[in-house]
PDB file of C-alpha atoms and ligand atoms in Angstrom:
ATOM      1  CA  MET A   1      35.571 -43.884  33.897  1.00 30.00           C
ATOM      2  CA  SER A   2      34.767 -47.160  32.234  1.00 33.00           C
ATOM      3  CA  ALA A   3      33.476 -47.397  28.692  1.00 34.00           C
ATOM      4  CA  ARG A   4      31.288 -50.433  28.060  1.00 35.00           C
ATOM      5  CA  SER A   5      29.585 -51.248  24.797  1.00 37.00           C
ATOM      6  CA  PRO A   6      25.801 -51.367  25.361  1.00 40.00           C
ATOM      7  CA  GLY A   7      24.118 -54.802  25.371  1.00 47.00           C
ATOM      8  CA  PRO A   8      21.377 -55.644  22.854  1.00 49.00           C
ATOM      9  CA  ASP A   9      18.610 -54.530  25.250  1.00 50.00           C
ATOM     10  CA  ALA A  10      20.212 -51.174  25.948  1.00 47.00           C
ATOM     11  CA  THR A  11      20.793 -50.680  22.223  1.00 49.00           C
ATOM     12  CA  ARG A  12      17.157 -51.505  21.432  1.00 52.00           C
ATOM     13  CA  GLU A  13      15.948 -49.083  24.127  1.00 50.00           C
ATOM     14  CA  SER A  14      18.107 -46.207  22.969  1.00 51.00           C
ATOM     15  CA  GLU A  15      17.109 -46.842  19.338  1.00 51.00           C
ATOM     16  CA  ALA A  16      13.440 -46.865  20.301  1.00 49.00           C
ATOM     17  CA  ARG A  17      13.858 -43.627  22.263  1.00 50.00           C
ATOM     18  CA  ALA A  18      15.700 -41.976  19.411  1.00 47.00           C
ATOM     19  CA  ALA A  19      12.996 -43.124  16.990  1.00 53.00           C
ATOM     20  CA  GLY A  20      10.291 -40.786  18.235  1.00 62.00           C
ATOM     21  CA  PRO A  21       7.950 -39.587  20.966  1.00 76.00           C
ATOM     22  CA  ARG A  22       7.087 -41.693  24.006  1.00 90.00           C
ATOM     23  CA  ARG A  23       4.527 -44.444  23.592  1.00 97.00           C
ATOM     24  CA  LEU A  24       2.462 -46.145  26.224  1.00 98.00           C
ATOM     25  CA  ALA A  25       0.933 -49.599  26.720  1.00 98.00           C
ATOM     26  CA  ILE A  26      -1.783 -50.683  29.153  1.00 98.00           C
ATOM     27  CA  VAL A  27      -1.503 -54.314  30.289  1.00 99.00           C
ATOM     28  CA  THR A  28      -4.307 -56.011  32.224  1.00 98.00           C
ATOM     29  CA  GLY A  29      -3.475 -58.972  34.440  1.00 98.00           C
ATOM     30  CA  ALA A  30       0.050 -57.620  34.900  1.00 98.00           C
ATOM     31  CA  SER A  31       0.502 -58.888  38.474  1.00 98.00           C
ATOM     32  CA  ALA A  32       1.406 -62.431  37.361  1.00 98.00           C
ATOM     33  CA  GLY A  33       2.148 -64.833  34.516  1.00 98.00           C
ATOM     34  CA  ILE A  34       1.842 -63.733  30.906  1.00 98.00           C
ATOM     35  CA  GLY A  35       0.823 -60.163  31.819  1.00 98.00           C
ATOM     36  CA  ALA A  36       3.865 -59.590  34.033  1.00 98.00           C
ATOM     37  CA  VAL A  37       6.097 -60.801  31.188  1.00 98.00           C
ATOM     38  CA  TYR A  38       4.362 -58.435  28.726  1.00 98.00           C
ATOM     39  CA  ALA A  39       5.102 -55.591  31.144  1.00 98.00           C
ATOM     40  CA  GLU A  40       8.751 -56.608  31.392  1.00 98.00           C
ATOM     41  CA  ARG A  41       9.218 -56.958  27.624  1.00 98.00           C
ATOM     42  CA  LEU A  42       7.365 -53.769  26.748  1.00 98.00           C
ATOM     43  CA  ALA A  43       9.375 -51.743  29.277  1.00 98.00           C
ATOM     44  CA  ARG A  44      12.486 -53.141  27.603  1.00 96.00           C
ATOM     45  CA  ASP A  45      11.074 -52.059  24.233  1.00 96.00           C
ATOM     46  CA  ALA A  46      10.811 -48.496  25.620  1.00 95.00           C
ATOM     47  CA  TYR A  47       7.073 -48.339  26.320  1.00 97.00           C
ATOM     48  CA  ASP A  48       5.747 -46.400  29.276  1.00 98.00           C
ATOM     49  CA  LEU A  49       3.211 -48.573  31.072  1.00 98.00           C
ATOM     50  CA  VAL A  50      -0.021 -48.678  33.024  1.00 98.00           C
ATOM     51  CA  LEU A  51      -0.259 -51.987  34.912  1.00 98.00           C
ATOM     52  CA  VAL A  52      -3.728 -53.265  35.818  1.00 98.00           C
ATOM     53  CA  ALA A  53      -4.808 -56.090  38.171  1.00 98.00           C
ATOM     54  CA  ARG A  54      -6.337 -56.466  41.632  1.00 98.00           C
ATOM     55  CA  ARG A  55      -3.153 -57.148  43.658  1.00 98.00           C
ATOM     56  CA  ARG A  56      -1.774 -53.651  44.126  1.00 98.00           C
ATOM     57  CA  ASP A  57       1.289 -54.803  46.110  1.00 98.00           C
ATOM     58  CA  ARG A  58       2.520 -57.007  43.270  1.00 98.00           C
ATOM     59  CA  LEU A  59       1.886 -54.282  40.681  1.00 98.00           C
ATOM     60  CA  GLU A  60       3.755 -51.700  42.753  1.00 98.00           C
ATOM     61  CA  GLU A  61       6.746 -53.977  43.173  1.00 98.00           C
ATOM     62  CA  LEU A  62       6.888 -54.645  39.417  1.00 98.00           C
ATOM     63  CA  ALA A  63       6.332 -50.963  38.543  1.00 98.00           C
ATOM     64  CA  GLU A  64       9.114 -49.852  40.857  1.00 97.00           C
ATOM     65  CA  ARG A  65      11.555 -52.376  39.375  1.00 97.00           C
ATOM     66  CA  LEU A  66      10.678 -51.691  35.729  1.00 97.00           C
ATOM     67  CA  GLY A  67      10.648 -47.924  36.185  1.00 94.00           C
ATOM     68  CA  ARG A  68      14.098 -48.057  37.773  1.00 94.00           C
ATOM     69  CA  THR A  69      15.678 -50.574  35.375  1.00 95.00           C
ATOM     70  CA  HIS A  70      14.352 -49.160  32.131  1.00 95.00           C
ATOM     71  CA  ASP A  71      13.878 -45.472  32.951  1.00 92.00           C
ATOM     72  CA  ARG A  72      10.192 -45.648  31.991  1.00 94.00           C
ATOM     73  CA  ARG A  73       7.032 -44.181  33.523  1.00 96.00           C
ATOM     74  CA  VAL A  74       5.259 -47.207  35.005  1.00 98.00           C
ATOM     75  CA  ASP A  75       1.912 -46.499  36.718  1.00 98.00           C
ATOM     76  CA  VAL A  76      -0.258 -48.846  38.741  1.00 98.00           C
ATOM     77  CA  LEU A  77      -4.006 -48.993  38.339  1.00 98.00           C
ATOM     78  CA  ALA A  78      -5.429 -51.474  40.841  1.00 98.00           C
ATOM     79  CA  ALA A  79      -8.853 -52.542  39.559  1.00 98.00           C
ATOM     80  CA  ASP A  80     -11.155 -55.531  39.659  1.00 98.00           C
ATOM     81  CA  LEU A  81     -12.140 -56.043  36.023  1.00 98.00           C
ATOM     82  CA  GLY A  82     -14.940 -58.348  37.121  1.00 98.00           C
ATOM     83  CA  SER A  83     -16.715 -55.208  38.363  1.00 98.00           C
ATOM     84  CA  ALA A  84     -18.293 -52.419  36.310  1.00 98.00           C
ATOM     85  CA  GLU A  85     -16.448 -49.849  38.431  1.00 98.00           C
ATOM     86  CA  GLY A  86     -13.053 -51.450  37.761  1.00 98.00           C
ATOM     87  CA  VAL A  87     -13.675 -51.615  34.016  1.00 98.00           C
ATOM     88  CA  ARG A  88     -14.827 -47.966  33.942  1.00 98.00           C
ATOM     89  CA  ALA A  89     -11.608 -46.892  35.677  1.00 98.00           C
ATOM     90  CA  VAL A  90      -9.532 -48.500  32.904  1.00 98.00           C
ATOM     91  CA  GLU A  91     -11.791 -47.070  30.177  1.00 98.00           C
ATOM     92  CA  ALA A  92     -11.239 -43.596  31.655  1.00 98.00           C
ATOM     93  CA  ARG A  93      -7.488 -44.197  31.676  1.00 98.00           C
ATOM     94  CA  ILE A  94      -7.539 -45.268  28.010  1.00 98.00           C
ATOM     95  CA  ALA A  95      -9.298 -42.025  27.075  1.00 98.00           C
ATOM     96  CA  ALA A  96      -6.879 -39.948  29.174  1.00 97.00           C
ATOM     97  CA  GLU A  97      -3.617 -41.247  27.675  1.00 97.00           C
ATOM     98  CA  PRO A  98      -2.761 -39.522  24.375  1.00 97.00           C
ATOM     99  CA  ALA A  99       0.418 -41.630  24.001  1.00 97.00           C
ATOM    100  CA  LEU A 100      -1.472 -44.930  24.282  1.00 98.00           C
ATOM    101  CA  GLU A 101      -0.268 -47.159  21.442  1.00 98.00           C
ATOM    102  CA  LEU A 102      -0.961 -50.682  22.715  1.00 98.00           C
ATOM    103  CA  MET A 103      -3.768 -52.202  24.790  1.00 98.00           C
ATOM    104  CA  VAL A 104      -3.128 -55.743  26.061  1.00 99.00           C
ATOM    105  CA  ASN A 105      -6.316 -57.456  27.261  1.00 99.00           C
ATOM    106  CA  ASN A 106      -4.681 -60.311  29.103  1.00 98.00           C
ATOM    107  CA  ALA A 107      -6.459 -60.647  32.496  1.00 98.00           C
ATOM    108  CA  GLY A 108      -8.447 -63.851  32.644  1.00 98.00           C
ATOM    109  CA  PHE A 109      -9.122 -66.965  34.638  1.00 97.00           C
ATOM    110  CA  GLY A 110     -10.646 -70.389  34.134  1.00 97.00           C
ATOM    111  CA  THR A 111     -12.882 -72.684  36.128  1.00 96.00           C
ATOM    112  CA  THR A 112     -12.688 -76.450  35.858  1.00 94.00           C
ATOM    113  CA  GLY A 113     -15.144 -79.209  36.711  1.00 94.00           C
ATOM    114  CA  LEU A 114     -18.670 -80.332  35.963  1.00 95.00           C
ATOM    115  CA  PHE A 115     -20.624 -77.210  35.026  1.00 97.00           C
ATOM    116  CA  ALA A 116     -23.675 -78.256  37.081  1.00 98.00           C
ATOM    117  CA  GLU A 117     -21.498 -78.486  40.185  1.00 97.00           C
ATOM    118  CA  LEU A 118     -19.482 -75.291  39.783  1.00 97.00           C
ATOM    119  CA  ASP A 119     -20.239 -72.136  41.742  1.00 98.00           C
ATOM    120  CA  ARG A 120     -22.710 -70.051  39.719  1.00 98.00           C
ATOM    121  CA  ASP A 121     -21.253 -66.708  40.826  1.00 98.00           C
ATOM    122  CA  ALA A 122     -17.735 -67.751  39.824  1.00 98.00           C
ATOM    123  CA  GLU A 123     -19.011 -68.791  36.378  1.00 98.00           C
ATOM    124  CA  GLU A 124     -20.614 -65.365  35.988  1.00 98.00           C
ATOM    125  CA  GLU A 125     -17.451 -63.609  37.150  1.00 98.00           C
ATOM    126  CA  GLU A 126     -15.477 -65.562  34.542  1.00 98.00           C
ATOM    127  CA  VAL A 127     -17.756 -64.225  31.803  1.00 98.00           C
ATOM    128  CA  ARG A 128     -17.563 -60.690  33.210  1.00 98.00           C
ATOM    129  CA  LEU A 129     -13.766 -60.726  33.160  1.00 98.00           C
ATOM    130  CA  ASN A 130     -12.929 -62.843  30.107  1.00 98.00           C
ATOM    131  CA  VAL A 131     -15.721 -61.469  27.889  1.00 98.00           C
ATOM    132  CA  LEU A 132     -17.335 -58.237  29.085  1.00 98.00           C
ATOM    133  CA  ALA A 133     -14.218 -56.456  30.351  1.00 98.00           C
ATOM    134  CA  LEU A 134     -12.318 -57.451  27.202  1.00 99.00           C
ATOM    135  CA  LEU A 135     -15.185 -56.252  24.982  1.00 99.00           C
ATOM    136  CA  ARG A 136     -15.482 -52.870  26.737  1.00 99.00           C
ATOM    137  CA  LEU A 137     -11.721 -52.245  26.857  1.00 99.00           C
ATOM    138  CA  THR A 138     -11.312 -53.238  23.202  1.00 99.00           C
ATOM    139  CA  HIS A 139     -14.101 -50.794  22.331  1.00 98.00           C
ATOM    140  CA  ALA A 140     -12.545 -48.010  24.403  1.00 98.00           C
ATOM    141  CA  ALA A 141      -9.126 -48.561  22.804  1.00 98.00           C
ATOM    142  CA  VAL A 142     -10.163 -48.999  19.166  1.00 98.00           C
ATOM    143  CA  SER A 143     -12.371 -45.918  19.256  1.00 98.00           C
ATOM    144  CA  VAL A 144      -9.455 -43.675  20.267  1.00 98.00           C
ATOM    145  CA  PHE A 145      -7.029 -45.528  17.973  1.00 98.00           C
ATOM    146  CA  LYS A 146      -9.387 -45.197  14.995  1.00 98.00           C
ATOM    147  CA  ALA A 147      -9.619 -41.430  15.473  1.00 97.00           C
ATOM    148  CA  ARG A 148      -5.783 -41.259  15.614  1.00 97.00           C
ATOM    149  CA  GLY A 149      -5.256 -43.668  12.694  1.00 98.00           C
ATOM    150  CA  HIS A 150      -2.911 -45.949  14.661  1.00 98.00           C
ATOM    151  CA  GLY A 151      -2.683 -48.247  17.673  1.00 98.00           C
ATOM    152  CA  SER A 152      -2.861 -51.966  18.469  1.00 98.00           C
ATOM    153  CA  VAL A 153      -4.894 -54.263  20.709  1.00 98.00           C
ATOM    154  CA  ILE A 154      -3.745 -57.721  21.781  1.00 99.00           C
ATOM    155  CA  ASN A 155      -6.561 -59.947  23.031  1.00 99.00           C
ATOM    156  CA  VAL A 156      -5.265 -62.952  24.926  1.00 98.00           C
ATOM    157  CA  SER A 157      -7.464 -65.943  24.196  1.00 98.00           C
ATOM    158  CA  SER A 158      -6.564 -69.652  24.293  1.00 98.00           C
ATOM    159  CA  LEU A 159      -6.360 -72.821  22.221  1.00 96.00           C
ATOM    160  CA  ALA A 160      -9.384 -73.788  24.351  1.00 95.00           C
ATOM    161  CA  GLY A 161     -11.421 -71.276  22.329  1.00 96.00           C
ATOM    162  CA  PHE A 162     -11.306 -73.446  19.203  1.00 95.00           C
ATOM    163  CA  GLN A 163     -13.698 -76.143  20.441  1.00 91.00           C
ATOM    164  CA  PRO A 164     -16.299 -76.773  23.158  1.00 93.00           C
ATOM    165  CA  ALA A 165     -14.384 -78.105  26.164  1.00 93.00           C
ATOM    166  CA  PRO A 166     -16.286 -80.333  28.581  1.00 94.00           C
ATOM    167  CA  PHE A 167     -15.103 -79.732  32.194  1.00 94.00           C
ATOM    168  CA  ASN A 168     -13.930 -76.290  31.016  1.00 94.00           C
ATOM    169  CA  ALA A 169     -17.265 -75.361  29.443  1.00 97.00           C
ATOM    170  CA  THR A 170     -17.532 -71.726  30.503  1.00 98.00           C
ATOM    171  CA  TYR A 171     -13.838 -70.969  30.058  1.00 98.00           C
ATOM    172  CA  ALA A 172     -13.710 -72.382  26.512  1.00 97.00           C
ATOM    173  CA  ALA A 173     -16.928 -70.534  25.636  1.00 98.00           C
ATOM    174  CA  THR A 174     -15.481 -67.222  26.857  1.00 98.00           C
ATOM    175  CA  LYS A 175     -12.404 -67.786  24.706  1.00 98.00           C
ATOM    176  CA  ALA A 176     -14.558 -68.804  21.704  1.00 98.00           C
ATOM    177  CA  PHE A 177     -16.182 -65.398  22.079  1.00 98.00           C
ATOM    178  CA  VAL A 178     -12.770 -63.697  22.120  1.00 98.00           C
ATOM    179  CA  ASN A 179     -11.710 -65.619  18.986  1.00 98.00           C
ATOM    180  CA  SER A 180     -14.803 -64.720  16.980  1.00 98.00           C
ATOM    181  CA  PHE A 181     -15.061 -61.153  18.252  1.00 98.00           C
ATOM    182  CA  THR A 182     -11.397 -60.227  17.724  1.00 98.00           C
ATOM    183  CA  GLN A 183     -11.287 -61.602  14.179  1.00 98.00           C
ATOM    184  CA  ALA A 184     -14.522 -59.829  13.221  1.00 98.00           C
ATOM    185  CA  VAL A 185     -13.503 -56.424  14.636  1.00 98.00           C
ATOM    186  CA  SER A 186     -10.078 -56.771  13.016  1.00 98.00           C
ATOM    187  CA  GLU A 187     -11.756 -57.134   9.632  1.00 98.00           C
ATOM    188  CA  GLU A 188     -13.911 -54.047  10.292  1.00 98.00           C
ATOM    189  CA  LEU A 189     -10.721 -52.083  11.005  1.00 98.00           C
ATOM    190  CA  ARG A 190      -8.911 -53.138   7.830  1.00 97.00           C
ATOM    191  CA  GLY A 191      -7.218 -50.073   6.309  1.00 97.00           C
ATOM    192  CA  SER A 192      -7.785 -47.907   9.410  1.00 97.00           C
ATOM    193  CA  GLY A 193      -4.225 -48.175  10.725  1.00 97.00           C
ATOM    194  CA  VAL A 194      -5.543 -49.965  13.847  1.00 98.00           C
ATOM    195  CA  ARG A 195      -4.381 -53.548  14.404  1.00 98.00           C
ATOM    196  CA  LEU A 196      -5.807 -56.362  16.468  1.00 98.00           C
ATOM    197  CA  GLN A 197      -4.014 -59.511  17.520  1.00 98.00           C
ATOM    198  CA  LEU A 198      -5.668 -62.705  18.711  1.00 98.00           C
ATOM    199  CA  LEU A 199      -3.178 -64.632  20.857  1.00 98.00           C
ATOM    200  CA  CYS A 200      -4.093 -68.279  21.505  1.00 98.00           C
ATOM    201  CA  PRO A 201      -1.570 -69.945  23.816  1.00 98.00           C
ATOM    202  CA  GLY A 202      -1.681 -73.551  24.981  1.00 96.00           C
ATOM    203  CA  PHE A 203      -0.433 -74.735  28.388  1.00 95.00           C
ATOM    204  CA  THR A 204       1.775 -71.977  29.780  1.00 97.00           C
ATOM    205  CA  ARG A 205       3.638 -72.103  33.107  1.00 95.00           C
ATOM    206  CA  THR A 206       1.932 -69.387  35.161  1.00 96.00           C
ATOM    207  CA  GLU A 207      -0.428 -69.283  38.154  1.00 93.00           C
ATOM    208  CA  PHE A 208      -3.367 -70.035  35.841  1.00 93.00           C
ATOM    209  CA  GLN A 209      -3.666 -73.793  36.568  1.00 89.00           C
ATOM    210  CA  GLU A 210      -3.405 -73.218  40.310  1.00 89.00           C
ATOM    211  CA  VAL A 211      -6.181 -70.586  40.160  1.00 89.00           C
ATOM    212  CA  ALA A 212      -8.278 -72.985  38.037  1.00 88.00           C
ATOM    213  CA  GLY A 213      -7.689 -75.782  40.564  1.00 84.00           C
ATOM    214  CA  VAL A 214      -6.059 -78.026  37.952  1.00 82.00           C
ATOM    215  CA  SER A 215      -3.318 -80.445  38.898  1.00 81.00           C
ATOM    216  CA  THR A 216      -0.486 -80.177  36.391  1.00 83.00           C
ATOM    217  CA  GLU A 217       1.044 -83.580  37.164  1.00 82.00           C
ATOM    218  CA  ARG A 218      -0.568 -85.350  34.216  1.00 82.00           C
ATOM    219  CA  ILE A 219       0.252 -82.691  31.641  1.00 86.00           C
ATOM    220  CA  PRO A 220       3.375 -83.877  29.775  1.00 87.00           C
ATOM    221  CA  ALA A 221       6.448 -81.642  29.951  1.00 88.00           C
ATOM    222  CA  PHE A 222       6.578 -81.176  26.159  1.00 89.00           C
ATOM    223  CA  ALA A 223       3.111 -79.576  26.170  1.00 90.00           C
ATOM    224  CA  TRP A 224       4.247 -76.565  28.210  1.00 95.00           C
ATOM    225  CA  MET A 225       5.576 -73.204  27.122  1.00 97.00           C
ATOM    226  CA  THR A 226       7.098 -70.483  29.253  1.00 97.00           C
ATOM    227  CA  PRO A 227       5.269 -67.149  29.443  1.00 98.00           C
ATOM    228  CA  GLU A 228       8.445 -65.550  28.059  1.00 98.00           C
ATOM    229  CA  ALA A 229       8.228 -67.656  24.862  1.00 98.00           C
ATOM    230  CA  VAL A 230       4.500 -66.877  24.509  1.00 98.00           C
ATOM    231  CA  VAL A 231       5.062 -63.116  24.830  1.00 98.00           C
ATOM    232  CA  GLU A 232       8.045 -63.260  22.471  1.00 98.00           C
ATOM    233  CA  ALA A 233       5.855 -64.902  19.788  1.00 98.00           C
ATOM    234  CA  SER A 234       3.124 -62.316  20.366  1.00 98.00           C
ATOM    235  CA  LEU A 235       5.383 -59.263  20.113  1.00 98.00           C
ATOM    236  CA  ASP A 236       7.198 -60.688  17.110  1.00 98.00           C
ATOM    237  CA  ALA A 237       3.834 -61.201  15.376  1.00 98.00           C
ATOM    238  CA  LEU A 238       2.756 -57.692  16.400  1.00 97.00           C
ATOM    239  CA  ARG A 239       5.734 -56.260  14.526  1.00 96.00           C
ATOM    240  CA  LYS A 240       4.666 -58.295  11.475  1.00 97.00           C
ATOM    241  CA  GLY A 241       0.997 -57.315  11.840  1.00 96.00           C
ATOM    242  CA  GLU A 242      -0.291 -60.896  12.167  1.00 97.00           C
ATOM    243  CA  LEU A 243      -3.848 -61.356  13.417  1.00 98.00           C
ATOM    244  CA  LEU A 244      -3.952 -64.956  14.699  1.00 98.00           C
ATOM    245  CA  VAL A 245      -0.977 -66.043  16.802  1.00 98.00           C
ATOM    246  CA  ILE A 246      -0.650 -69.587  18.156  1.00 98.00           C
ATOM    247  CA  PRO A 247       2.713 -69.710  19.932  1.00 98.00           C
ATOM    248  CA  GLY A 248       4.824 -72.879  19.622  1.00 97.00           C
ATOM    249  CA  GLY A 249       5.009 -75.600  16.973  1.00 96.00           C
ATOM    250  CA  GLY A 250       3.119 -78.169  19.066  1.00 94.00           C
ATOM    251  CA  ASN A 251       0.285 -75.725  19.765  1.00 95.00           C
ATOM    252  CA  LYS A 252       0.080 -74.754  16.081  1.00 95.00           C
ATOM    253  CA  LEU A 253      -0.291 -78.423  15.171  1.00 94.00           C
ATOM    254  CA  MET A 254      -2.866 -78.962  17.923  1.00 90.00           C
ATOM    255  CA  GLY A 255      -4.814 -75.897  16.743  1.00 92.00           C
ATOM    256  CA  ALA A 256      -4.828 -77.151  13.149  1.00 93.00           C
ATOM    257  CA  VAL A 257      -5.958 -80.655  14.173  1.00 91.00           C
ATOM    258  CA  ILE A 258      -8.733 -79.338  16.430  1.00 88.00           C
ATOM    259  CA  ARG A 259     -10.080 -77.128  13.657  1.00 89.00           C
ATOM    260  CA  ALA A 260      -9.928 -79.950  11.089  1.00 92.00           C
ATOM    261  CA  LEU A 261     -11.802 -82.489  13.258  1.00 90.00           C
ATOM    262  CA  PRO A 262     -15.574 -82.948  13.009  1.00 88.00           C
ATOM    263  CA  ALA A 263     -17.185 -81.088  15.935  1.00 87.00           C
ATOM    264  CA  SER A 264     -18.451 -84.230  17.683  1.00 90.00           C
ATOM    265  CA  LEU A 265     -14.984 -85.796  17.614  1.00 89.00           C
ATOM    266  CA  ALA A 266     -13.277 -82.589  18.800  1.00 86.00           C
ATOM    267  CA  ARG A 267     -15.709 -82.444  21.716  1.00 87.00           C
ATOM    268  CA  ARG A 268     -15.052 -86.030  22.740  1.00 89.00           C
ATOM    269  CA  ALA A 269     -11.269 -85.706  22.352  1.00 86.00           C
ATOM    270  CA  SER A 270     -11.358 -82.569  24.470  1.00 85.00           C
ATOM    271  CA  ALA A 271     -13.430 -84.326  27.166  1.00 87.00           C
ATOM    272  CA  ALA A 272     -10.984 -87.264  27.203  1.00 87.00           C
ATOM    273  CA  LEU A 273      -7.997 -84.908  27.522  1.00 81.00           C
ATOM    274  CA  LEU A 274      -9.585 -82.941  30.365  1.00 80.00           C
ATOM    275  CA  ARG A 275     -10.704 -86.114  32.171  1.00 82.00           C
ATOM    276  CA  ARG A 276      -7.139 -87.401  32.000  1.00 77.00           C
ATOM    277  CA  THR A 277      -5.711 -84.072  33.135  1.00 75.00           C
ATOM    278  CA  LEU A 278      -8.097 -83.933  36.071  1.00 70.00           C
ATOM    279  CA  GLY A 279      -7.174 -87.455  37.057  1.00 63.00           C
ATOM    280  CA  GLY A 280     -10.642 -88.843  36.431  1.00 53.00           C
ATOM    281  CA  ASP A 281      -9.309 -91.938  34.614  1.00 53.00           C
TER     282      ASP A 281
HETATM  283  N1  NAP B   1      -1.478 -70.283  31.545  1.00 87.16           N
HETATM  284  C1  NAP B   1      -2.084 -70.958  30.582  1.00 87.16           C
HETATM  285  O1  NAP B   1      -1.932 -72.209  30.453  1.00 87.16           O
HETATM  286  C2  NAP B   1      -2.951 -70.221  29.587  1.00 87.16           C
HETATM  287  C3  NAP B   1      -3.283 -70.878  28.382  1.00 87.16           C
HETATM  288  C4  NAP B   1      -4.071 -70.217  27.450  1.00 87.16           C
HETATM  289  C5  NAP B   1      -4.512 -68.934  27.704  1.00 87.16           C
HETATM  290  N2  NAP B   1      -4.196 -68.303  28.885  1.00 87.16           N
HETATM  291  C6  NAP B   1      -4.727 -66.954  29.108  1.00 87.16           C
HETATM  292  O2  NAP B   1      -3.653 -66.083  29.422  1.00 87.16           O
HETATM  293  C7  NAP B   1      -4.152 -64.971  30.172  1.00 87.16           C
HETATM  294  C8  NAP B   1      -3.223 -64.721  31.344  1.00 87.16           C
HETATM  295  O3  NAP B   1      -3.259 -65.831  32.213  1.00 87.16           O
HETATM  296  P1  NAP B   1      -1.961 -66.360  32.980  1.00 87.16           P
HETATM  297  O4  NAP B   1      -1.689 -67.719  32.462  1.00 87.16           O
HETATM  298  O5  NAP B   1      -0.901 -65.362  32.991  1.00 87.16           O
HETATM  299  O6  NAP B   1      -2.618 -66.563  34.439  1.00 87.16           O
HETATM  300  P2  NAP B   1      -2.208 -65.985  35.878  1.00 87.16           P
HETATM  301  O7  NAP B   1      -0.765 -66.208  36.139  1.00 87.16           O
HETATM  302  O8  NAP B   1      -3.206 -66.581  36.818  1.00 87.16           O
HETATM  303  O9  NAP B   1      -2.475 -64.411  35.735  1.00 87.16           O
HETATM  304  C9  NAP B   1      -3.778 -63.909  35.598  1.00 87.16           C
HETATM  305  C10 NAP B   1      -3.750 -62.398  35.735  1.00 87.16           C
HETATM  306  O10 NAP B   1      -5.110 -61.914  35.608  1.00 87.16           O
HETATM  307  C11 NAP B   1      -5.372 -61.052  36.702  1.00 87.16           C
HETATM  308  N3  NAP B   1      -6.795 -61.074  37.075  1.00 87.16           N
HETATM  309  C12 NAP B   1      -7.536 -62.152  37.429  1.00 87.16           C
HETATM  310  N4  NAP B   1      -8.765 -61.772  37.784  1.00 87.16           N
HETATM  311  C13 NAP B   1      -8.805 -60.414  37.640  1.00 87.16           C
HETATM  312  C14 NAP B   1      -9.801 -59.439  37.865  1.00 87.16           C
HETATM  313  N5  NAP B   1     -11.019 -59.755  38.317  1.00 87.16           N
HETATM  314  N6  NAP B   1      -9.494 -58.145  37.629  1.00 87.16           N
HETATM  315  C15 NAP B   1      -8.257 -57.790  37.194  1.00 87.16           C
HETATM  316  N7  NAP B   1      -7.291 -58.670  36.954  1.00 87.16           N
HETATM  317  C16 NAP B   1      -7.544 -59.961  37.189  1.00 87.16           C
HETATM  318  C17 NAP B   1      -4.513 -61.584  37.834  1.00 87.16           C
HETATM  319  O11 NAP B   1      -4.207 -60.553  38.773  1.00 87.16           O
HETATM  320  P3  NAP B   1      -4.908 -60.332  40.197  1.00 87.16           P
HETATM  321  O12 NAP B   1      -5.209 -61.691  40.766  1.00 87.16           O
HETATM  322  O13 NAP B   1      -3.875 -59.572  40.949  1.00 87.16           O
HETATM  323  O14 NAP B   1      -6.131 -59.528  39.912  1.00 87.16           O
HETATM  324  C18 NAP B   1      -3.234 -61.952  37.081  1.00 87.16           C
HETATM  325  O15 NAP B   1      -2.428 -60.819  36.929  1.00 87.16           O
HETATM  326  C19 NAP B   1      -5.595 -65.339  30.570  1.00 87.16           C
HETATM  327  O16 NAP B   1      -6.493 -64.622  29.751  1.00 87.16           O
HETATM  328  C20 NAP B   1      -5.675 -66.832  30.291  1.00 87.16           C
HETATM  329  O17 NAP B   1      -6.985 -67.226  29.969  1.00 87.16           O
HETATM  330  C21 NAP B   1      -3.416 -68.923  29.825  1.00 87.16           C
END
C-alpha cells in the first residue's frame, strides 16, 4: 500500500467536502472555451454541476471526465438558449435544484461586419442568447437565491460592453445591456445575501473568434488571455465578493481608458481597432 500526500487540488476538494453539504453550479456554454474551464474549475472546487449548451456530445464527454476525476455529480442539459423552449428547460432546472449555489451565464456569441450587411436572423439570435436568455436565467436564479438568503450569479459580459463598437454593433450592445443590467440588479440585492458578478474579459483564446468569423492574425499576442486565467480571476473575485471583474492588467487599463474617453473618441478608436483587426486597412 502506498501512502502519498494529497496534492493541493485533492486537499482543496476534501476540505470543501468536509466543510458542509453538497453545492451545485449550473454553467451555460460549457461545451467550449470559458464555460468548459468554469466547469473544470468548479468540479475541482467540489461543486456538482449541470452543464448546458447545444452540443450534447461535447457536454457528455466533459461530464464523464469531470464526474470520474472529481467524484462529482455532473449532469448534461442539452438546450438551445436562443429558443424559448431551451431557456424554459434551464429555468425549470434552476427551480428543481435545492443545492444550487452558483449560476454562470456564460453562453454567448458575436457577429462581426457591417450591420446593414449582416444576416438579420443571426442578429436577432445574438440578442436572444446574449440578452434574453441571460435576463431570464438571472431572474430564475436570483428569485430562488433571494428566498434562501444565499447564492451567486456570474454574468459573462465583455470589454466590448463599455462602448459602442462599429463592426461589432449588436454584440457590443448586448454586452452593454449585460453591464448595466447586472450592476443594477446587484444593487437591488444589496444585503440579501445574493451576489452578482459582472465579468468583462478582453480577447480570450477560445472558439469565439472563429464563430464570429474574425481572423486573429492581426491581434497582438500580448492582448490575449487564456480562458484558464479569465476563470481564475472570476472565481478569485467571487470569493472576495467583487461585482465588476476585468481580468488581466492590460484589460483593466483598456477598460479604464475606454471609460475615460469622450464617447465620440471611444467610438472612433473602437472602429479603427476593429477595422485593423478585420484587415480592412
Ligand atoms: N473569447 C473572447 O475573446 C471573449 C471576450 C469577451 C467576452 N467573451 C464572452 O465569453 C463568453 C463565452 O465565450 P467563449 O469565448 O468561451 O466562446 P466559445 O468558445 O465560442 O464558447 C461559447 C459557448 O456558448 C455556447 N452557445 C453558443 N450558442 C448557444 C446557444 N444558442 N445555446 C446554448 N449555448 C450556446 C457554445 O456551445 P454550443 O455551440 O455547443 O451550443 C459554447 O459552449 C461569451 O458570452 C462571450 O461573449 C469572450
